[in-house]
CSV table of C-alpha atoms in Angstrom, one decimal:
chain,number,residue,atom,x,y,z
A,1,MET,CA,0.4,-0.1,0.2
A,2,HIS,CA,3.2,2.1,0.0
A,3,ILE,CA,2.3,4.5,-3.4
A,4,PRO,CA,6.1,5.0,-4.4
A,5,ASP,CA,7.5,8.2,-5.8
A,6,GLY,CA,5.6,9.5,-9.0
A,7,PHE,CA,2.5,8.2,-8.9
A,8,ILE,CA,0.8,11.3,-7.0
A,9,SER,CA,0.8,15.1,-8.6
A,10,PRO,CA,2.2,17.8,-6.5
A,11,GLN,CA,-1.1,19.1,-6.2
A,12,THR,CA,-2.2,16.0,-4.1
A,13,TYR,CA,0.9,15.7,-2.1
A,14,LEU,CA,1.7,19.1,-1.2
A,15,PRO,CA,-1.8,19.6,0.7
A,16,ALA,CA,-1.3,16.2,1.8
A,17,TYR,CA,2.3,17.2,3.8
A,18,ALA,CA,0.8,20.7,4.7
A,19,LEU,CA,-2.0,18.4,6.9
A,20,CYS,CA,0.5,16.1,7.7
A,21,ALA,CA,3.2,18.3,9.3
A,22,GLY,CA,0.2,20.0,11.6
A,23,LEU,CA,-1.3,16.5,12.6
A,24,TRP,CA,2.7,16.0,13.4
A,25,TRP,CA,3.2,18.6,15.9
A,26,MET,CA,-0.8,18.6,17.7
A,27,GLY,CA,0.2,15.1,18.0
A,28,MET,CA,4.2,15.3,19.4
A,29,HIS,CA,2.7,18.3,21.5
A,30,ARG,CA,0.2,16.3,23.0
A,31,LEU,CA,2.4,13.2,24.0
A,32,ARG,CA,5.9,15.0,25.3
A,33,ALA,CA,3.4,15.0,29.0
A,34,ARG,CA,2.8,11.1,27.8
A,35,LEU,CA,5.9,9.6,27.1
A,36,ASP,CA,8.4,7.6,29.9
A,37,GLU,CA,10.6,5.1,30.9
A,38,ALA,CA,7.1,3.3,31.5
A,39,THR,CA,5.3,3.4,28.1
A,40,LEU,CA,8.6,3.7,25.5
A,41,PRO,CA,10.3,-0.1,25.9
A,42,TYR,CA,5.9,-0.9,24.1
A,43,VAL,CA,6.5,2.3,21.6
A,44,ALA,CA,10.1,0.7,20.5
A,45,VAL,CA,9.0,-3.2,20.4
A,46,LEU,CA,5.6,-2.1,19.1
A,47,THR,CA,7.3,-0.1,16.2
A,48,ALA,CA,10.2,-2.1,15.5
A,49,LEU,CA,6.7,-5.2,15.0
A,50,SER,CA,4.8,-2.4,12.7
A,51,PHE,CA,8.3,-2.1,11.0
A,52,VAL,CA,8.9,-5.5,10.0
A,53,LEU,CA,6.0,-6.7,9.1
A,54,MET,CA,5.5,-4.0,6.2
A,55,MET,CA,8.8,-5.8,5.2
A,56,VAL,CA,6.5,-8.8,5.0
A,57,ALA,CA,4.6,-9.2,1.8
A,58,LEU,CA,2.0,-11.8,1.4
A,59,PRO,CA,1.7,-13.3,-1.8
A,60,LEU,CA,-2.1,-12.7,-2.6
A,61,PRO,CA,-4.3,-14.7,-5.7
A,62,GLY,CA,-3.9,-12.7,-8.5
A,63,GLY,CA,0.1,-12.3,-9.4
A,64,THR,CA,0.4,-9.4,-6.4
A,65,THR,CA,1.5,-9.0,-2.7
A,66,ALA,CA,0.3,-7.3,0.2
A,67,HIS,CA,1.0,-6.9,4.0
A,68,ALA,CA,-0.1,-6.7,8.0
A,69,ALA,CA,0.8,-3.4,8.6
A,70,GLY,CA,0.8,-3.3,13.3
A,71,ILE,CA,-1.9,-0.1,13.5
A,72,ALA,CA,-4.5,-1.0,15.2
A,73,LEU,CA,-2.4,-3.1,17.8
A,74,LEU,CA,-0.7,-0.6,17.6
A,75,ALA,CA,-3.7,2.4,18.1
A,76,VAL,CA,-5.4,-0.2,21.0
A,77,SER,CA,-2.4,0.0,22.9
A,78,LEU,CA,-1.4,3.1,22.4
A,79,GLY,CA,-3.4,5.4,21.5
A,80,VAL,CA,-4.6,6.9,18.2
A,81,TRP,CA,-1.1,9.9,18.4
A,82,MET,CA,1.3,7.1,19.8
A,83,ALA,CA,0.3,5.2,16.4
A,84,PHE,CA,0.6,8.0,14.4
A,85,LEU,CA,3.8,9.3,15.3
A,86,ALA,CA,5.8,5.7,15.4
A,87,VAL,CA,3.6,4.3,11.8
A,88,SER,CA,4.8,7.8,10.7
A,89,MET,CA,8.7,7.2,12.2
A,90,VAL,CA,8.5,3.8,10.3
A,91,LEU,CA,7.0,5.2,6.9
A,92,ALA,CA,9.5,7.3,7.1
A,93,MET,CA,12.3,5.3,7.7
A,94,GLN,CA,11.0,3.3,4.7
A,95,ALA,CA,11.1,6.2,2.6
A,96,LEU,CA,14.1,7.9,2.5
A,97,LEU,CA,16.3,4.7,3.6
A,98,PHE,CA,15.7,1.7,1.6
A,99,GLY,CA,12.8,3.2,-1.3
A,100,ASP,CA,9.6,1.9,-0.3
A,101,GLY,CA,6.9,4.2,-1.1
A,102,GLY,CA,7.7,7.9,-2.4
A,103,ILE,CA,9.6,10.5,0.0
A,104,THR,CA,7.2,12.4,-2.4
A,105,ALA,CA,4.5,10.2,-0.9
A,106,LEU,CA,4.6,9.9,2.4
A,107,ALA,CA,3.1,12.1,3.7
A,108,VAL,CA,0.1,10.8,1.3
A,109,ASN,CA,0.8,7.4,3.2
A,110,ALA,CA,1.4,8.7,6.9
A,111,LEU,CA,-2.7,10.5,6.3
A,112,ALA,CA,-4.2,6.9,4.6
A,113,MET,CA,-2.3,4.7,7.1
A,114,GLY,CA,-0.7,5.7,10.1
A,115,PHE,CA,-3.7,8.8,10.8
A,116,LEU,CA,-7.0,6.7,9.4
A,117,GLY,CA,-5.5,2.8,9.9
A,118,SER,CA,-4.9,4.0,13.3
A,119,LEU,CA,-8.4,6.8,14.2
A,120,SER,CA,-10.1,4.1,12.3
A,121,ALA,CA,-9.1,1.1,14.7
A,122,ARG,CA,-9.1,2.5,17.7
A,123,ILE,CA,-12.9,4.1,17.3
A,124,THR,CA,-14.2,0.7,16.6
A,125,TRP,CA,-12.3,-0.9,19.0
A,126,ARG,CA,-13.8,1.5,21.7
A,127,LEU,CA,-17.5,1.6,20.2
A,128,LEU,CA,-17.9,-2.7,20.0
A,129,ARG,CA,-15.8,-3.4,22.8
A,130,PRO,CA,-18.5,-3.3,25.3
A,131,LEU,CA,-20.2,-6.8,22.9
A,132,HIS,CA,-16.9,-8.4,22.7
A,133,GLU,CA,-14.0,-7.7,23.3
A,134,GLY,CA,-12.1,-10.0,20.5
A,135,ALA,CA,-14.9,-9.6,18.4
A,136,ALA,CA,-13.6,-5.4,18.6
A,137,LEU,CA,-10.4,-5.9,18.2
A,138,TRP,CA,-10.8,-8.3,15.3
A,139,LEU,CA,-12.1,-5.7,13.4
A,140,ALA,CA,-10.5,-3.3,14.4
A,141,GLY,CA,-7.6,-4.4,13.0
A,142,TRP,CA,-10.2,-5.4,9.8
A,143,VAL,CA,-10.9,-1.8,10.2
A,144,SER,CA,-6.9,-0.7,9.9
A,145,VAL,CA,-5.9,-2.3,6.5
A,146,VAL,CA,-9.6,-1.5,4.9
A,147,LEU,CA,-9.6,2.0,4.7
A,148,PRO,CA,-6.2,3.4,4.2
A,149,ALA,CA,-6.7,0.6,1.2
A,150,LEU,CA,-10.1,3.1,0.0
A,151,ALA,CA,-8.5,5.2,0.8
A,152,VAL,CA,-5.3,5.2,-0.9
A,153,ALA,CA,-7.5,4.1,-4.1
A,154,LEU,CA,-9.0,6.6,-4.2
A,155,VAL,CA,-5.8,9.2,-3.8
A,156,LEU,CA,-4.5,7.0,-7.1
A,157,GLY,CA,-7.2,6.9,-8.7
A,158,LEU,CA,-8.2,10.2,-9.0
A,159,GLN,CA,-4.8,10.9,-9.9
A,160,PRO,CA,-6.1,10.8,-13.6
A,161,VAL,CA,-8.5,13.2,-13.3
A,162,ILE,CA,-6.4,16.7,-11.5
A,163,ALA,CA,-3.5,15.8,-13.3
A,164,GLN,CA,-3.1,15.2,-17.1
A,165,ASP,CA,-1.5,16.9,-20.5
A,166,ALA,CA,-2.8,18.7,-23.1
A,167,ALA,CA,-3.5,15.6,-24.8
A,168,GLY,CA,-5.7,14.1,-21.0
A,169,LYS,CA,-2.8,12.1,-20.7
A,170,PRO,CA,-2.9,11.5,-16.7
A,171,LEU,CA,1.1,13.1,-15.8
A,172,PHE,CA,1.3,10.4,-13.4
A,173,PHE,CA,-1.1,6.9,-12.0
A,174,PRO,CA,-2.9,7.3,-15.0
A,175,PHE,CA,-5.6,4.4,-14.1
A,176,GLY,CA,-9.0,5.5,-12.8
A,177,LEU,CA,-11.1,5.2,-9.4
A,178,ARG,CA,-13.0,1.8,-11.2
A,179,VAL,CA,-9.8,0.1,-11.7
A,180,THR,CA,-7.9,0.7,-8.2
A,181,LEU,CA,-10.5,0.3,-6.1
A,182,PRO,CA,-11.6,-3.5,-6.5
A,183,ALA,CA,-7.9,-3.1,-7.5
A,184,LEU,CA,-6.8,-2.5,-4.0
A,185,LEU,CA,-10.0,-3.7,-1.8
A,186,MET,CA,-9.7,-7.3,-2.4
A,187,PRO,CA,-6.5,-7.9,-1.7
A,188,HIS,CA,-7.0,-5.9,1.3
A,189,ALA,CA,-9.9,-6.7,2.8
A,190,LEU,CA,-8.2,-10.5,2.8
A,191,VAL,CA,-5.2,-9.5,4.2
A,192,GLY,CA,-7.2,-7.5,7.4
A,193,VAL,CA,-8.9,-11.3,8.3
A,194,GLY,CA,-5.1,-12.0,9.1
A,195,GLU,CA,-4.6,-8.2,10.7
A,196,GLY,CA,-7.9,-8.4,12.5
A,197,ILE,CA,-6.1,-12.3,14.1
A,198,LEU,CA,-2.9,-10.7,14.8
A,199,THR,CA,-4.2,-7.7,16.9
A,200,TRP,CA,-6.6,-10.0,18.6
A,201,LEU,CA,-3.7,-12.0,19.5
A,202,GLY,CA,-1.1,-9.3,19.7
A,203,TYR,CA,-3.3,-7.3,22.7
A,204,ARG,CA,-4.0,-10.1,24.9
A,205,TYR,CA,-0.7,-11.4,24.5
A,206,LEU,CA,0.3,-7.3,25.2
A,207,THR,CA,-1.9,-7.8,27.7
A,208,ARG,CA,-1.3,-10.2,29.8
A,209,LEU,CA,2.3,-9.0,30.0
A,210,ARG,CA,1.6,-6.1,30.6
A,211,GLN,CA,-0.5,-7.2,34.3
A,212,ARG,CA,2.8,-8.7,35.2
A,213,HIS,CA,5.1,-6.0,35.8
A,214,ALA,CA,2.8,-4.6,37.3
A,215,THR,CA,1.9,-6.9,40.4
B,1,MET,CA,-5.5,-1.7,-76.6
B,2,MET,CA,-6.4,1.6,-76.0
B,3,ARG,CA,-9.1,0.8,-73.6
B,4,ALA,CA,-6.6,-1.1,-71.3
B,5,LEU,CA,-4.5,2.0,-70.8
B,6,PRO,CA,-6.2,4.1,-68.8
B,7,LEU,CA,-6.8,0.3,-66.6
B,8,ALA,CA,-2.6,0.4,-66.8
B,9,LEU,CA,-2.3,3.7,-65.7
B,10,LEU,CA,-4.5,4.0,-62.5
B,11,LEU,CA,-2.9,0.2,-61.4
B,12,SER,CA,0.6,2.2,-61.3
B,13,VAL,CA,-0.9,5.0,-59.4
B,14,GLY,CA,-2.9,2.1,-56.9
B,15,VAL,CA,0.3,0.0,-56.6
B,16,PRO,CA,1.6,2.5,-53.8
B,17,THR,CA,-0.5,3.1,-51.8
B,18,ALA,CA,-1.6,-0.9,-51.8
B,19,GLN,CA,2.3,-1.1,-50.7
B,20,ALA,CA,1.4,1.5,-47.5
B,21,HIS,CA,-0.3,-1.1,-46.4
B,22,ASP,CA,1.9,-4.3,-46.9
B,23,LEU,CA,3.8,-4.7,-43.0
B,24,GLN,CA,6.4,-6.4,-43.1
B,25,TYR,CA,9.1,-7.7,-41.1
B,26,THR,CA,12.8,-8.0,-40.5
B,27,VAL,CA,14.5,-10.4,-37.4
B,28,THR,CA,18.0,-9.0,-36.0
B,29,GLY,CA,19.4,-10.3,-32.6
B,30,GLY,CA,20.3,-7.4,-30.7
B,31,GLN,CA,21.3,-6.1,-27.2
B,32,ALA,CA,19.3,-5.8,-25.2
B,33,VAL,CA,19.3,-4.0,-22.0
B,34,VAL,CA,16.8,-6.3,-19.3
B,35,VAL,CA,14.4,-5.6,-16.6
B,36,ARG,CA,13.5,-7.9,-14.5
B,37,LEU,CA,10.8,-6.7,-11.9
B,38,PHE,CA,9.7,-8.8,-8.8
B,39,TYR,CA,8.3,-8.9,-5.5
B,40,PRO,CA,10.5,-9.7,-2.3
B,41,ASP,CA,9.1,-12.8,-1.9
B,42,ASN,CA,10.5,-13.4,-6.1
B,43,THR,CA,7.0,-13.3,-7.6
B,44,ALA,CA,7.3,-11.0,-11.6
B,45,PHE,CA,5.7,-8.4,-11.6
B,46,SER,CA,4.0,-9.9,-15.0
B,47,PHE,CA,1.9,-7.7,-17.4
B,48,GLU,CA,1.7,-4.7,-15.9
B,49,SER,CA,2.4,-1.8,-16.9
B,50,TYR,CA,5.6,0.2,-17.9
B,51,GLU,CA,7.0,3.2,-19.4
B,52,ILE,CA,10.2,4.6,-20.4
B,53,TYR,CA,11.6,7.9,-21.1
B,54,PRO,CA,14.3,10.2,-22.0
B,55,ARG,CA,16.4,11.7,-19.7
B,56,ASP,CA,14.1,14.8,-19.6
B,57,GLY,CA,12.0,14.2,-22.5
B,58,LYS,CA,8.3,14.6,-21.9
B,59,LEU,CA,7.6,11.8,-24.6
B,60,PRO,CA,7.9,8.7,-23.2
B,61,VAL,CA,10.4,6.2,-26.4
B,62,GLN,CA,8.3,2.9,-25.4
B,63,VAL,CA,5.4,1.6,-23.8
B,64,GLY,CA,4.1,-1.7,-23.2
B,65,ARG,CA,3.4,-4.5,-20.1
B,66,THR,CA,5.8,-6.5,-18.6
B,67,ASP,CA,6.3,-10.4,-20.0
B,68,ALA,CA,5.5,-13.6,-17.7
B,69,HIS,CA,8.2,-13.3,-16.1
B,70,GLY,CA,7.3,-9.5,-15.4
B,71,ARG,CA,10.7,-8.3,-17.5
B,72,ILE,CA,11.2,-5.5,-20.1
B,73,ALA,CA,13.6,-5.9,-23.0
B,74,PHE,CA,15.1,-2.8,-23.8
B,75,LEU,CA,16.9,-1.7,-26.4
B,76,PRO,CA,18.3,2.2,-26.1
B,77,ASP,CA,19.2,3.9,-29.5
B,78,ARG,CA,21.9,6.1,-27.7
B,79,ALA,CA,24.3,7.0,-24.6
B,80,GLY,CA,22.3,8.3,-22.3
B,81,GLN,CA,20.1,8.9,-19.2
B,82,TRP,CA,16.9,6.8,-19.1
B,83,ARG,CA,13.6,6.4,-16.2
B,84,ILE,CA,11.2,3.2,-16.2
B,85,ARG,CA,7.6,4.2,-14.5
B,86,THR,CA,5.8,1.0,-13.7
B,87,PHE,CA,2.8,0.8,-12.4
B,88,SER,CA,-0.2,-2.2,-11.6
B,89,ALA,CA,-3.6,-1.3,-10.6
B,90,ASP,CA,-3.3,-1.6,-7.3
B,91,GLY,CA,-0.8,0.6,-6.4
B,92,HIS,CA,2.6,-1.2,-6.7
B,93,GLY,CA,4.9,-0.5,-9.0
B,94,LEU,CA,7.9,1.8,-9.3
B,95,ASP,CA,9.8,5.1,-10.6
B,96,PHE,CA,14.0,4.7,-11.1
B,97,ARG,CA,16.5,4.7,-14.4
B,98,LEU,CA,18.7,3.6,-15.6
B,99,THR,CA,22.4,5.0,-18.1
B,100,THR,CA,23.6,3.2,-21.3
B,101,ASP,CA,26.7,3.4,-22.2
B,102,ALA,CA,27.4,4.1,-26.3
B,103,THR,CA,27.2,0.7,-27.3
B,104,ALA,CA,23.8,0.7,-25.5
B,105,GLY,CA,25.1,-1.4,-23.0
B,106,LEU,CA,24.1,-0.9,-19.5
B,107,SER,CA,26.8,1.5,-17.4
B,108,GLY,CA,24.2,2.1,-14.3
B,109,SER,CA,21.0,2.0,-12.8
B,110,ASP,CA,19.6,3.5,-9.2
B,111,LYS,CA,19.9,0.8,-6.6
B,112,PRO,CA,18.6,0.2,-2.8
B,113,PHE,CA,21.2,1.4,-0.7
B,114,TYR,CA,20.5,-2.5,1.4
B,115,GLU,CA,19.4,-5.9,0.2
B,116,ARG,CA,16.0,-7.3,2.4
B,117,HIS,CA,16.6,-8.7,5.4
B,118,ALA,CA,19.6,-6.3,5.5
B,119,ARG,CA,17.0,-3.5,5.6
B,120,ILE,CA,15.1,-5.8,8.8
B,121,VAL,CA,17.6,-6.3,10.2
B,122,VAL,CA,19.3,-2.5,9.8
B,123,GLY,CA,15.5,-0.8,11.0
B,124,VAL,CA,15.2,-2.5,13.6
B,125,ALA,CA,18.2,-1.5,14.7
B,126,LEU,CA,18.1,1.9,13.9
B,127,ILE,CA,14.6,2.0,15.9
B,128,LEU,CA,15.4,0.5,19.4
B,129,GLY,CA,18.4,2.6,18.2
B,130,LEU,CA,16.4,5.9,18.2
B,131,PHE,CA,13.4,5.2,20.7
B,132,GLY,CA,17.3,4.4,23.4
B,133,LEU,CA,17.9,7.5,23.0
B,134,LEU,CA,14.7,8.8,24.0
B,135,ASN,CA,14.9,7.0,27.0
B,136,LEU,CA,18.1,9.0,27.4
B,137,TYR,CA,16.7,11.6,27.3
B,138,ILE,CA,13.4,11.2,28.7
B,139,ARG,CA,15.7,10.2,32.0
B,140,LYS,CA,17.6,13.6,31.9
B,141,ARG,CA,14.5,15.9,31.5
B,142,LYS,CA,13.2,14.2,34.6
B,143,ARG,CA,16.2,14.5,36.5
B,144,PRO,CA,16.2,17.5,39.0
């Protein structure tokens, strides 16, 4: 789901950077007081887990690949802002050091996966937790993959409309919404199943670990 | 005889037009730059779109789809830098450059700095290192 360089227009990534910069600043401001020596090891380990999960590509039917991200686990365990900043850090590292995901597309990737993924996971979990915690965790994981995929499909699918040359040829990503929506949503709906299980198992393990440390 | 003359003239005028529709071909061997595109699990990036542009050129010199093995065969006609863009409908793709020399052979290309497995180790080490530094900073800040 990492959008590479050259796929999105400046009309898209410049406003995305402006919005993302505001959210990064707000996130850091909010977390400054919350980060302490007890929280940091959890954040570090979950961020590293998210990074590893994003690097492990799973082959899918149709000759494509996708990956889990651990974003919902970060969001339900540590909150939206922490998850957003952790995922942004992972995406920035991948783009700057390893060429995975574009530098121009970093803000769009961070907004889709980091912010929308975390926010949707956290809201789903908070709303459904009173009904059934396991189902709430699973659905949080599923939503954290599918909603960002929808956002990325919209951003990519709108590029032919946003930026064209004089002859009407798309200057950036060439496929429209009719192509991008099924192409992104179908594989990620499948990946979301795995992400949901990972969120459920991971959260249970972390809760047990925290309880053991508390006693 | 006189009646046949206009017909002969008409046919002779029509010959070049007819030849223009007669598509022919030749087969030769040539030196091609072959780019293979694949996912980290070695699945080929097959039958996906690509475009090749000369350096700073806005019009592509070659467009098409990768073959079943995810390959692009490109025969550059001069030395220089070329930009290759590939994209699939689900948002995978690359935008990179390669350089060919005067004999149209490959002389350089963008390469990721780290190999896949090394990236995971380097990335995890970096993340843990950064959080370690942050931990030290927080301790220092809280010290009276």
